[in-house]
Short mmCIF file of C-alpha atoms and ligand atoms in Angstrom, two decimals:
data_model
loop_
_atom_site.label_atom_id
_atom_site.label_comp_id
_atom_site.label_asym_id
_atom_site.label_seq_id
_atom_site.Cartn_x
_atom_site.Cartn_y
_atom_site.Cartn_z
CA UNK A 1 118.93 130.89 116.90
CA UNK A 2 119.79 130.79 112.94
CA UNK A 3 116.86 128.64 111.50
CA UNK A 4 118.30 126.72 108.03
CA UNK A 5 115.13 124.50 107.77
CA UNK A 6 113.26 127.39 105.50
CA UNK A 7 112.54 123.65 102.99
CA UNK A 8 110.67 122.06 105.89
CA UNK A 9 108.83 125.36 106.17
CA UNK A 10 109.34 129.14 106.36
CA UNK A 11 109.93 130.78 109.71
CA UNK A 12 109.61 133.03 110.79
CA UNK A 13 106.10 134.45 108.93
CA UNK A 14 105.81 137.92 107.50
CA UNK A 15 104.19 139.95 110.25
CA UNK A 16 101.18 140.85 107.61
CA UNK A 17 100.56 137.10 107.44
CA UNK A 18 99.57 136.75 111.38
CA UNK A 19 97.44 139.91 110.83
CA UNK A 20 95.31 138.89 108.24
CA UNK A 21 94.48 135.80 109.95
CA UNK A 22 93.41 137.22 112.79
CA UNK A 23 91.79 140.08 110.72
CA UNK A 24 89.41 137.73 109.07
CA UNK A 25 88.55 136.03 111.82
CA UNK A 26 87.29 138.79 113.79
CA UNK A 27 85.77 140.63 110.66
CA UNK A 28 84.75 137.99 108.61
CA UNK A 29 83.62 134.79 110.14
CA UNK A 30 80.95 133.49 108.29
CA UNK A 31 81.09 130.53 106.76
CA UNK A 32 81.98 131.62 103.11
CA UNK A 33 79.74 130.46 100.04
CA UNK A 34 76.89 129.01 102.33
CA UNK A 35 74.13 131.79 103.32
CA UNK A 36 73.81 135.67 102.06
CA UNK A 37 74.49 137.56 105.07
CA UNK A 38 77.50 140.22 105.22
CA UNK A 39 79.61 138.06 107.48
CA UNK A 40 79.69 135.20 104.69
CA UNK A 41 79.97 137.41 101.63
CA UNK A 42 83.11 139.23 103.34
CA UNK A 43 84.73 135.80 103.79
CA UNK A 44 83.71 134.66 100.20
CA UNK A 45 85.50 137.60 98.95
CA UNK A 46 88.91 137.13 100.58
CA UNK A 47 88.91 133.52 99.79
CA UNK A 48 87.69 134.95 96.33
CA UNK A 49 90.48 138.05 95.82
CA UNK A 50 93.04 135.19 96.91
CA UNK A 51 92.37 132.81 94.19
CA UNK A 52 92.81 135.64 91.92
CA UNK A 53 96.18 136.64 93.39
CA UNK A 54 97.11 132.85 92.93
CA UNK A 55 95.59 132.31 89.65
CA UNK A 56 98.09 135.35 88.50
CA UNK A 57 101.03 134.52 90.45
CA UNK A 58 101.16 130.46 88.70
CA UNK A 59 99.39 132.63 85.31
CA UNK A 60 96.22 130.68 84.30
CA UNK A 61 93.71 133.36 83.27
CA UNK A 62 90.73 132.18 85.54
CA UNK A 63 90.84 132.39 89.24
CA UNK A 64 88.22 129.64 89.33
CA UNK A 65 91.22 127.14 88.31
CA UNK A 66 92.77 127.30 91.55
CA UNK A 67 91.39 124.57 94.34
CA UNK A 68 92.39 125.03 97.80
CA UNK A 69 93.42 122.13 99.65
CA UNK A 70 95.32 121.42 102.93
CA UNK A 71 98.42 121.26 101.34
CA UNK A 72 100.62 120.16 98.39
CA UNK A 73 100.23 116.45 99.73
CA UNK A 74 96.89 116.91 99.00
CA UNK A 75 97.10 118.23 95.66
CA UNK A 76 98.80 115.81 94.43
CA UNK A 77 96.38 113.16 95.81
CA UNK A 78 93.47 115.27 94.01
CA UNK A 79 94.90 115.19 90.31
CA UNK A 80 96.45 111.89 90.41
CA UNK A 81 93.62 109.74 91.63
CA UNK A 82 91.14 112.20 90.08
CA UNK A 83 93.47 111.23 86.71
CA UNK A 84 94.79 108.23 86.96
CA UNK A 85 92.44 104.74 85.82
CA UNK A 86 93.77 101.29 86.21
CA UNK A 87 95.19 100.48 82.89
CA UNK A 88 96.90 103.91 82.49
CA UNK A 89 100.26 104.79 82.28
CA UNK A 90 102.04 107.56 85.03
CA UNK A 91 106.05 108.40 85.12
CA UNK A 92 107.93 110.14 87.56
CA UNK A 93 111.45 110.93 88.12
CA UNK A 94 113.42 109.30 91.30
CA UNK A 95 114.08 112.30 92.98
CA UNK A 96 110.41 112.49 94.61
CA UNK A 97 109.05 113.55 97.69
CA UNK A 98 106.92 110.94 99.37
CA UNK A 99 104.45 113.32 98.91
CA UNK A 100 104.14 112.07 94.98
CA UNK A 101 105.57 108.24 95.47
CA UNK A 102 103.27 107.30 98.02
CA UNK A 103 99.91 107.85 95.92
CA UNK A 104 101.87 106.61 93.29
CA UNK A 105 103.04 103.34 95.03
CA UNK A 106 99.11 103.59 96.12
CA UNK A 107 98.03 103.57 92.37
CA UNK A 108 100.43 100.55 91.55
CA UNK A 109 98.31 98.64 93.40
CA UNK A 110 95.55 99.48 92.14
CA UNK A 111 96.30 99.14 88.40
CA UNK A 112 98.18 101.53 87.34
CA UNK A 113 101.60 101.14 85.05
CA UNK A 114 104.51 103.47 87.50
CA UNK A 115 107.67 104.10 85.46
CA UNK A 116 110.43 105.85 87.60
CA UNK A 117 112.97 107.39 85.32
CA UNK A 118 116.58 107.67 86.93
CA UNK A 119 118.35 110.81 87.78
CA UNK A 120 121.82 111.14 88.11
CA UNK A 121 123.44 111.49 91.29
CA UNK A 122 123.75 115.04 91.44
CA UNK A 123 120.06 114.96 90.81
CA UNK A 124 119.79 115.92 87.20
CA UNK A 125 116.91 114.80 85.06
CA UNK A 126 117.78 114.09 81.37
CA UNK A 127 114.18 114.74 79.71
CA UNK A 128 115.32 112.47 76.73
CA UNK A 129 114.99 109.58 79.60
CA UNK A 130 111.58 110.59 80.12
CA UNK A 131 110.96 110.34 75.95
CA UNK A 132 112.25 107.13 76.35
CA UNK A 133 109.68 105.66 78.66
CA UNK A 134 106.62 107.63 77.11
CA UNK A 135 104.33 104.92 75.67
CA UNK A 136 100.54 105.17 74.01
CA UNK A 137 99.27 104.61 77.36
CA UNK A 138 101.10 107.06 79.22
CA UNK A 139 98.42 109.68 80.87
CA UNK A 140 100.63 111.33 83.43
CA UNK A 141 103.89 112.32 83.68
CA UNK A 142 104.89 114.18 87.54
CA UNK A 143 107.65 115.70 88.65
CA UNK A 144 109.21 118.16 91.25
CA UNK A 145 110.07 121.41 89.99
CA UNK A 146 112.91 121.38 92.35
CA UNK A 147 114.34 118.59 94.63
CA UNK A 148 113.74 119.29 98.58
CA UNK A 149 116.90 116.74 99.61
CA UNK A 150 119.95 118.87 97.08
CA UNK A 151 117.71 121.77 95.50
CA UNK A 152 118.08 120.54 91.57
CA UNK A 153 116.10 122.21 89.68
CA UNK A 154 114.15 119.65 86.76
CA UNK A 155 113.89 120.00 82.87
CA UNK A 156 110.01 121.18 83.77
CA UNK A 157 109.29 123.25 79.86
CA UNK A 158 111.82 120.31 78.15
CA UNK A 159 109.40 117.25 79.74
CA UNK A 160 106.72 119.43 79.09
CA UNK A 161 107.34 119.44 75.49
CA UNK A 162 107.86 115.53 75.17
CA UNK A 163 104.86 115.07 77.62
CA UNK A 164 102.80 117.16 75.17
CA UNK A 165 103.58 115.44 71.83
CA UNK A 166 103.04 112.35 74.17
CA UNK A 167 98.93 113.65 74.30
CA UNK A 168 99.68 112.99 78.20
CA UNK A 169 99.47 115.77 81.31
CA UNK A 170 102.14 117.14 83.21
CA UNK A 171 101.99 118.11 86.42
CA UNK A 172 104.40 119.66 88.83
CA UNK A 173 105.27 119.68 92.36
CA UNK A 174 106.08 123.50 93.14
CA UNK A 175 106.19 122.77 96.99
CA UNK A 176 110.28 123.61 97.04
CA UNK A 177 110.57 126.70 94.20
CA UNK A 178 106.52 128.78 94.64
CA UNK A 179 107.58 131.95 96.12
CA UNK A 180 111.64 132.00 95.00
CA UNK A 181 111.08 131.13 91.22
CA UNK A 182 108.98 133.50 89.16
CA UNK A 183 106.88 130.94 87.80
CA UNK A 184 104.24 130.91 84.66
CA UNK A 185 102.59 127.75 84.05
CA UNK A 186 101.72 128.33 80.37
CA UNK A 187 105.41 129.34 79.36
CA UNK A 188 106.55 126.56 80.86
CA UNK A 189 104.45 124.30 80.05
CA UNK A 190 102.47 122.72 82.97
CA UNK A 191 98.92 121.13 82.85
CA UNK A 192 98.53 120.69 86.70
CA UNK A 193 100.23 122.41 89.48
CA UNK A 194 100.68 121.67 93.07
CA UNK A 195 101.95 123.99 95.76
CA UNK A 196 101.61 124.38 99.69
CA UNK A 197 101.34 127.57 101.90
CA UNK A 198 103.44 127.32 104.45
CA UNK A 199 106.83 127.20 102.49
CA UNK A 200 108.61 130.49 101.02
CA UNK A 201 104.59 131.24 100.18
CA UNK A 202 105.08 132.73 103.38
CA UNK A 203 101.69 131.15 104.36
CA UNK A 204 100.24 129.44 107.07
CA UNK A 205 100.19 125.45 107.41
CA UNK A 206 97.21 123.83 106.40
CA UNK A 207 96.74 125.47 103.09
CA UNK A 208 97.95 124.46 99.52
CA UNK A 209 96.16 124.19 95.98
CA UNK A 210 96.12 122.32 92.88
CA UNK A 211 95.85 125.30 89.62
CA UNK A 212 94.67 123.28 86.50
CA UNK A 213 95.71 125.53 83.87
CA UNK A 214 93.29 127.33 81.34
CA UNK A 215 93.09 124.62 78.50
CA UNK A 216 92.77 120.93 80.69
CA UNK A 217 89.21 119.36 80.80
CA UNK A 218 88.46 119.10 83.87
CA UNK A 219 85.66 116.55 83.07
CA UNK A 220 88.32 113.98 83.45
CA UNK A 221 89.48 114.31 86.79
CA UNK A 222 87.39 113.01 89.89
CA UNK A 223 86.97 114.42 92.96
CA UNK A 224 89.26 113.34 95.76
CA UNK A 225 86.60 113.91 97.85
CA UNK A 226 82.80 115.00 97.92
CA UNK A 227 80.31 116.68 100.10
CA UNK A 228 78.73 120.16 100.98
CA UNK A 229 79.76 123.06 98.96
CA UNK A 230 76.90 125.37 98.95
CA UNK A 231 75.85 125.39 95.67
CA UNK A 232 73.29 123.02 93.75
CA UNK A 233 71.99 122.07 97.30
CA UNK A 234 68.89 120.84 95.82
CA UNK A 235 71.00 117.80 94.32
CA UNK A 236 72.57 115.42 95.98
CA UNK A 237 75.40 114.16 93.38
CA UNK A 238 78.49 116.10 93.35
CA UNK A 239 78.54 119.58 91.29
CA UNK A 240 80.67 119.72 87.90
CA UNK A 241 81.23 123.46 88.55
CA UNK A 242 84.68 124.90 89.39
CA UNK A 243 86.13 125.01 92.42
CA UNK A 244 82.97 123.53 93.86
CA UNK A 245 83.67 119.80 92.40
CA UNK A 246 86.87 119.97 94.30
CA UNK A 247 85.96 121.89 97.61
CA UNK A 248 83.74 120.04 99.42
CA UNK A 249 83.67 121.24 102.89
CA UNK A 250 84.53 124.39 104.48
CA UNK A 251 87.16 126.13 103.52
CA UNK A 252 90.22 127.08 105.67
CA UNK A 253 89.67 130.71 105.72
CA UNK A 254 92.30 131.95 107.94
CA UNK A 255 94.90 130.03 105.88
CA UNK A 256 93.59 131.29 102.70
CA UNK A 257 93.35 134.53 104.05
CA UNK A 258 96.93 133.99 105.60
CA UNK A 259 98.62 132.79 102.21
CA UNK A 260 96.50 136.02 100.03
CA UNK A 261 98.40 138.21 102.91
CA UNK A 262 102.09 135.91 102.02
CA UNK A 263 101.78 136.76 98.62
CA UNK A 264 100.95 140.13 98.38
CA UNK A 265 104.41 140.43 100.75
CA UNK A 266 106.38 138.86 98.45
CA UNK A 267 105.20 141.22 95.42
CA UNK A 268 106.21 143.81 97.69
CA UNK A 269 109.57 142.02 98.29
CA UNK A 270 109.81 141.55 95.17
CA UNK A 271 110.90 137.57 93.74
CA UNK A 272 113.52 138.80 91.93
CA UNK A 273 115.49 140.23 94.50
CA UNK A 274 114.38 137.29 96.90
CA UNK A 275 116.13 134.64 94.29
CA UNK A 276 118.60 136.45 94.10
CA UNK A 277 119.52 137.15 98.23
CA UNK A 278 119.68 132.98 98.39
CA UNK A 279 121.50 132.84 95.30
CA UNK A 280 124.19 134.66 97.44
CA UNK A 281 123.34 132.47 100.83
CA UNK A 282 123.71 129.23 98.93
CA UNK A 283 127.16 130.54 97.25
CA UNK A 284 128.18 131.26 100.88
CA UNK A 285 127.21 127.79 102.15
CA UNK A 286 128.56 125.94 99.29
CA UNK A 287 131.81 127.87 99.41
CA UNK A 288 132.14 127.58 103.03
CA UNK A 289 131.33 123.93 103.50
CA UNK A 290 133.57 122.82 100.67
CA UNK A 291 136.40 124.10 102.75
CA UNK A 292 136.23 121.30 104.61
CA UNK A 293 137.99 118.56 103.27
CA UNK A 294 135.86 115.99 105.24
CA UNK A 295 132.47 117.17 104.29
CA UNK A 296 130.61 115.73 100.87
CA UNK A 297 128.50 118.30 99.44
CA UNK A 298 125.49 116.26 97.10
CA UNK A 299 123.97 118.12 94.23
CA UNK A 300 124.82 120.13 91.00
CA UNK A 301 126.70 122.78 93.22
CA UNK A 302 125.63 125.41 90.32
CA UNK A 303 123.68 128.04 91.11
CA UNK A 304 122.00 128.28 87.73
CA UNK A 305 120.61 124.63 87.98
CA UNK A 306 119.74 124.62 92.08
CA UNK A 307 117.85 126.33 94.95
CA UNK A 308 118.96 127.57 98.21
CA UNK A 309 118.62 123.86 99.57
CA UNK A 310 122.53 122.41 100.60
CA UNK A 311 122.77 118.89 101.82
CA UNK A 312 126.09 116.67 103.27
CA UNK A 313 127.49 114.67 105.15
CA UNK A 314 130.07 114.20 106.80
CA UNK A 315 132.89 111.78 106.53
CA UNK A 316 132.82 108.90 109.82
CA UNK A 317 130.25 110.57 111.65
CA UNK A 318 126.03 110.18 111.84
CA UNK A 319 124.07 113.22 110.02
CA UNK A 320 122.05 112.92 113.24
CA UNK A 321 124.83 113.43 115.45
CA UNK A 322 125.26 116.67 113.79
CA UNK A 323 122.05 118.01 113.70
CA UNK A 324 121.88 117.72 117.65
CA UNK A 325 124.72 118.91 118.30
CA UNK A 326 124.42 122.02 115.64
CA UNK A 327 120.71 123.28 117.83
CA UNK A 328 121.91 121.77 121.19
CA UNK A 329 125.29 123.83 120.96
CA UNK A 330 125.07 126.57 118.56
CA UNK A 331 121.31 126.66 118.05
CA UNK A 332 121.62 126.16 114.00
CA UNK A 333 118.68 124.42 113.21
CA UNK A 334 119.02 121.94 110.76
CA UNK A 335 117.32 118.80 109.20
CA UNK A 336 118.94 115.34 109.23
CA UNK A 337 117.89 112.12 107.98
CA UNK A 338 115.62 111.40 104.71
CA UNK A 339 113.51 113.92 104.61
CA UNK A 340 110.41 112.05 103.25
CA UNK A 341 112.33 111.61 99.85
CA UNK A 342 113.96 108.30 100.13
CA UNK A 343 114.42 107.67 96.39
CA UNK A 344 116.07 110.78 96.01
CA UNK A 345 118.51 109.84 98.87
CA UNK A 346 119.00 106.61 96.81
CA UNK A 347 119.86 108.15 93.61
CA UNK A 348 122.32 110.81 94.86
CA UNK A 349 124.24 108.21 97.54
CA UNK A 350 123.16 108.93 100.51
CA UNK A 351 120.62 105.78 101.67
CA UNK A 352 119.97 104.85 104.23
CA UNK A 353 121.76 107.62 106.40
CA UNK A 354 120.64 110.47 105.06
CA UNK A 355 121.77 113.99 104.92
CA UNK A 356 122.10 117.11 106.88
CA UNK A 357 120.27 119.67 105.24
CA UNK A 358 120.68 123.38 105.05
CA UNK A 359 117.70 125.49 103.77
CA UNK A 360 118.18 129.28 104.49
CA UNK A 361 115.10 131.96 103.41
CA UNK A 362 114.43 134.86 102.94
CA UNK A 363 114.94 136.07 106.56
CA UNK A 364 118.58 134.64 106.82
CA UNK A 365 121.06 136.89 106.29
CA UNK A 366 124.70 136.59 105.15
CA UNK A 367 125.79 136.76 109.09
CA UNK A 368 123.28 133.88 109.72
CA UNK A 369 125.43 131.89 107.32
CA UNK A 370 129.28 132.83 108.52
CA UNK A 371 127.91 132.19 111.96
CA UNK A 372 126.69 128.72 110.83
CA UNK A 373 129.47 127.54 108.57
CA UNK A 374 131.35 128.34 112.11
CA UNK A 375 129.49 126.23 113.97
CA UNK A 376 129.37 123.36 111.77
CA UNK A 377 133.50 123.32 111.60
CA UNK A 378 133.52 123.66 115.17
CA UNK A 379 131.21 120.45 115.37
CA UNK A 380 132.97 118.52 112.79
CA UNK A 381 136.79 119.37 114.17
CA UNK A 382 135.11 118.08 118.00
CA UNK B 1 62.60 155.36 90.77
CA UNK B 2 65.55 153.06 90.06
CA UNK B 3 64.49 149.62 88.58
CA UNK B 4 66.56 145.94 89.00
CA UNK B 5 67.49 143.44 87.95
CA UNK B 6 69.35 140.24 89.18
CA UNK B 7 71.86 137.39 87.81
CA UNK B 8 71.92 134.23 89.48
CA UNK B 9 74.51 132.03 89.78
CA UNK B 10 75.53 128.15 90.40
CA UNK B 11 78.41 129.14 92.86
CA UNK B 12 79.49 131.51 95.28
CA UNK B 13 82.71 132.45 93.03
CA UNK B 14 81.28 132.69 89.82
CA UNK B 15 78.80 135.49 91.44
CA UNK B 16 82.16 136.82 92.81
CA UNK B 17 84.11 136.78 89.15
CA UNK B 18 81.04 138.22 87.64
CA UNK B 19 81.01 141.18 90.24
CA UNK B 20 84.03 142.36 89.67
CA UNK B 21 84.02 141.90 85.42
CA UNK B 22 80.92 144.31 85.96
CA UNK B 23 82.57 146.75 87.95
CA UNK B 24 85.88 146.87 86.26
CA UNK B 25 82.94 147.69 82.94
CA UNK B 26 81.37 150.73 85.08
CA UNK B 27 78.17 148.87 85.90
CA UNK B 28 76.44 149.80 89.06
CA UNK B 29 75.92 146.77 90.87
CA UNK B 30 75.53 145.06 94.57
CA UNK B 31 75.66 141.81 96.15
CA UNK B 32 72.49 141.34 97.71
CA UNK B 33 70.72 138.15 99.12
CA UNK B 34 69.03 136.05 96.35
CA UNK B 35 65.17 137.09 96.39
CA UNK B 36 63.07 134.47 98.11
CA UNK B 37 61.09 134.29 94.94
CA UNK B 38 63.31 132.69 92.69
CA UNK B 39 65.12 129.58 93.58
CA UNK B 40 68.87 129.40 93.16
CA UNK B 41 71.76 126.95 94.35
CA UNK B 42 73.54 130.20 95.76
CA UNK B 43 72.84 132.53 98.38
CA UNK B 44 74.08 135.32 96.57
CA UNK B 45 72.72 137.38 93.37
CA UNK B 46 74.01 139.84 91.76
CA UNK B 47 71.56 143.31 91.64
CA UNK B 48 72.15 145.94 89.12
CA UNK B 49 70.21 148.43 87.34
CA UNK B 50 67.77 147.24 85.03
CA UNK B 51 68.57 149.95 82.33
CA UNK B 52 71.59 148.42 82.11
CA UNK B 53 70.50 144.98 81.44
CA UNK B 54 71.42 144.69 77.65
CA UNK B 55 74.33 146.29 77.98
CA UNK B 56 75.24 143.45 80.51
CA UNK B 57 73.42 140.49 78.97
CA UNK B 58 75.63 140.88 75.63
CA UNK B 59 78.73 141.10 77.88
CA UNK B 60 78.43 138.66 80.17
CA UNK B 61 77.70 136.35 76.76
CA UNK B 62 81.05 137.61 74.95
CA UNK B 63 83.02 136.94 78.21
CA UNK B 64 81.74 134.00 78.52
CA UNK B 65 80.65 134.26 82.13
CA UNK B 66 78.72 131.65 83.31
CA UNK B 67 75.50 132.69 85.26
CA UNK B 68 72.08 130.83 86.09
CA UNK B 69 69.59 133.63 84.74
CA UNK B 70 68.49 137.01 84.90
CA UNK B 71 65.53 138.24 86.27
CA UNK B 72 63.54 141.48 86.64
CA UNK B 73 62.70 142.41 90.04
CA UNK B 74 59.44 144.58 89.96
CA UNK B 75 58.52 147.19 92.56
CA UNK B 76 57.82 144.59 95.29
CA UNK B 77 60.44 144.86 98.12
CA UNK B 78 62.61 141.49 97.99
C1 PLP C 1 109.15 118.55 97.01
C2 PLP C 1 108.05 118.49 98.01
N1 PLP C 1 106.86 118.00 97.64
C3 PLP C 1 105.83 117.95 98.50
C4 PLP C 1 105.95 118.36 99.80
C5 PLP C 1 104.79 118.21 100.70
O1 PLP C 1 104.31 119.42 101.18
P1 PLP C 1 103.13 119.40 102.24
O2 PLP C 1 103.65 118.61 103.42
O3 PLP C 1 102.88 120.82 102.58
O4 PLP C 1 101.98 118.73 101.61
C6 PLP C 1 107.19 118.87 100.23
C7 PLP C 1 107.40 119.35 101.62
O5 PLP C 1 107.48 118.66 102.57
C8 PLP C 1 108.25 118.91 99.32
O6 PLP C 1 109.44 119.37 99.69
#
């Protein structure tokens, strides 16, 4: 089986993740943060050393800016209704996961101003388009670091810049580049980051965070949601102290445990070298795809401005017809359709039909790749 | 005979931050349960020695670490 749906999520996990779930379930199962006893303080510390290993792989200087949450979705949720106010202002670009247009659409309703700025069908983002549609109301502008449909990589430090002078926050969806891009939010610029586990984090599912970097007041953003967090139990309004405001409930402490265990493998692995094994996987899939005369490759093509995510079609035949027959008969496993981005699909071509997407990781190897290519010009010729 | 001190704390992570700032400084210190005799939101405090307890006051105000209070335990088991 050769598994090129790494963008969906990463498989298969490091085998240090699996441990340390298990790990701190057997050795630490109390219930972290809510009574004294050894059990709870070991669990407080994991979920405690992982924030720290978070707050200095994104680089905000104060582990107590990183919220857990079940996943990027949820992130994203948390900062932009705990931003956004009817009346405000919020752009994005049109290569979004549903994860970000769905609260947004959400938000429309509810009073706020959406601006969609328009990529261009390779899925570049101009940020002098995003200048353009900065007003004195804008509060928000939100964007993917990379898109999951084609892999382009967005102006994130540019928009920053323009976002700044703009007095309005930028936050960025990391769920596609976290783990294959080094990444420092203060170089580059980012107020409010979202990311998800279970991707080349190498974590489990059900975990993701929102980092707020050093310098954002976090006085004006509401909790998504409220409830028990072990502290200020005497009151009954929600605390104002960090992470507590945002954690409400108790906390997922095999995935945390499971995503502190993801990262400290890909230190050891070493991001660099990572980026730079896909670099060569996506060459090889480009390369070998575009040998087929029928087959439309979407994106920049260029290495310097994508990830390792490849998606195409095929000319006269259904993207779904493809991806069966890739897993039924050569066990490639692919994904076909929209995948939960349909403006991107839009903007590069490709609604309603969709795409067949290929999304190697760190596991695949360059064999993986000939072996596919193979398969897919056996599938396409038949 | 060793005398304490403890810090109190709002949450469960600042207690946790605050541990290790004091260890990386060289201060003896231990996570113990808060003492029934002061009331605090968390169930962890922070116990060190109370020699130390300038030393630490001034840099847990320079760091900026935010605790509840400090208090001296006297001989009285907790
Ligand atoms: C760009 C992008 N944003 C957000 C998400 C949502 O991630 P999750 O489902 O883990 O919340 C995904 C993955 O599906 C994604 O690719």
């Amino acid at each position: 089986m050769i598994y090129l749906d790494q963008a969906a999520t990463s498989w298969p996990k490091p085998p240090e993740v699996l441990k340390a779930m298990t790990d701190v379930l057997e050795n630490a199962g109390g219930n972290p943060g809510r009574s004294g006893h050894r059990l709870s303080i070991a669990a407080a510390r994991i979920i405690y050393d992982t924030r720290e290993e978070i707050s200095r792989f994104f680089g905000v200087s104060d582990p107590l800016r990183v919220i857990f949450t079940g996943n990027a979705t949820h992130a994203i949720n948390l900062a932009l209704k705990g931003i956004l106010k009817p009346g405000d202002h919020v752009i994005t670009s049109s290569m979004e996961h549903n994860a970000v247009m769905r609260p947004l659409r959400n938000l429309e309703k509810r009073g706020i101003r959406l601006s969609i700025v328009q990529c261009a069908s390779n899925g570049t983002l101009d940020a002098k388009d995003i200048g353009g549609m900065v007003a004195s109301d804008t509060r928000l502008v939100v964007m993917a670091h990379a898109s999951n449909v084609v892999g382009t990589l967005l102006p994130v430090a540019e928009v920053a810049a323009i976002v700044h002078q703009a007095g309005a926050l930028l936050l960025v969806d990391v769920a596609q580049t976290a783990g294959i891009i080094p990444m420092d939010m203060t170089a580059m610029g980012i107020d409010l980051l979202a990311f998800t586990g279970h991707k080349e984090l190498q974590g489990p599912p059900g975990i993701g965070g929102l980092v707020i970097a050093d310098h954002i007041d976090i006085a004006q953003i509401d909790p998504l949601i409220c409830g028990g967090t072990g502290s200020r139990s005497e009151s009954e309004e929600q605390p104002d102290d960090l992470p507590d405001k945002f954690e409400s409930g108790t906390a997922n402490l095999a995935g945390i445990a499971g995503l502190g265990a993801g990262l400290r493998w890909l230190k050891d692995r070493g991001i660099e070298e990572i980026c730079a094994h896909l670099k060569t996987l996506s060459r090889m899939l480009i390369d070998g795809l575009s040998a087929f005369p029928e087959v439309k490759i979407y994106g920049t093509l260029d290495l310097a401005r994508s990830i390792a995510v490849v998606s195409f079609t095929v000319a006269g035949r259904h993207v779904s017809e493809i991806g069966f027959r890739l897993d039924e008969e050569y066990g490639v496993l692919s994904r076909v359709g929209l995948h939960c981005a349909p403006a991107a699909h839009k903007t590069i071509g490709s609604f309603p039909e969709g795409t067949v997407r290929l999304a190697p990781g760190v596991f695949t190897t360059t064999d993986d790749i000939r072996l596919a290519i193979r398969a897919i010009g056996r599938v396409i010729r038949s | 005979m060793t005398l304490h001190g403890v810090i109190l704390f709002h949450t469960t992570s600042s207690v946790l931050r605050a541990e290790k700032r004091l260890i990386k400084e060289g201060f003896a210190t231990r996570l113990v349960p808060t003492p029934r005799q002061f009331s605090s939101d968390c169930g962890i405090a922070l116990r060190f020695d109370w020699n130390d307890h300038e030393r630490i006051t001034s840099m847990l105000g320079e760091e900026k670490v935010e605790f509840d209070a400090i208090h001296f335990l006297d001989a009285n088991p907790v």
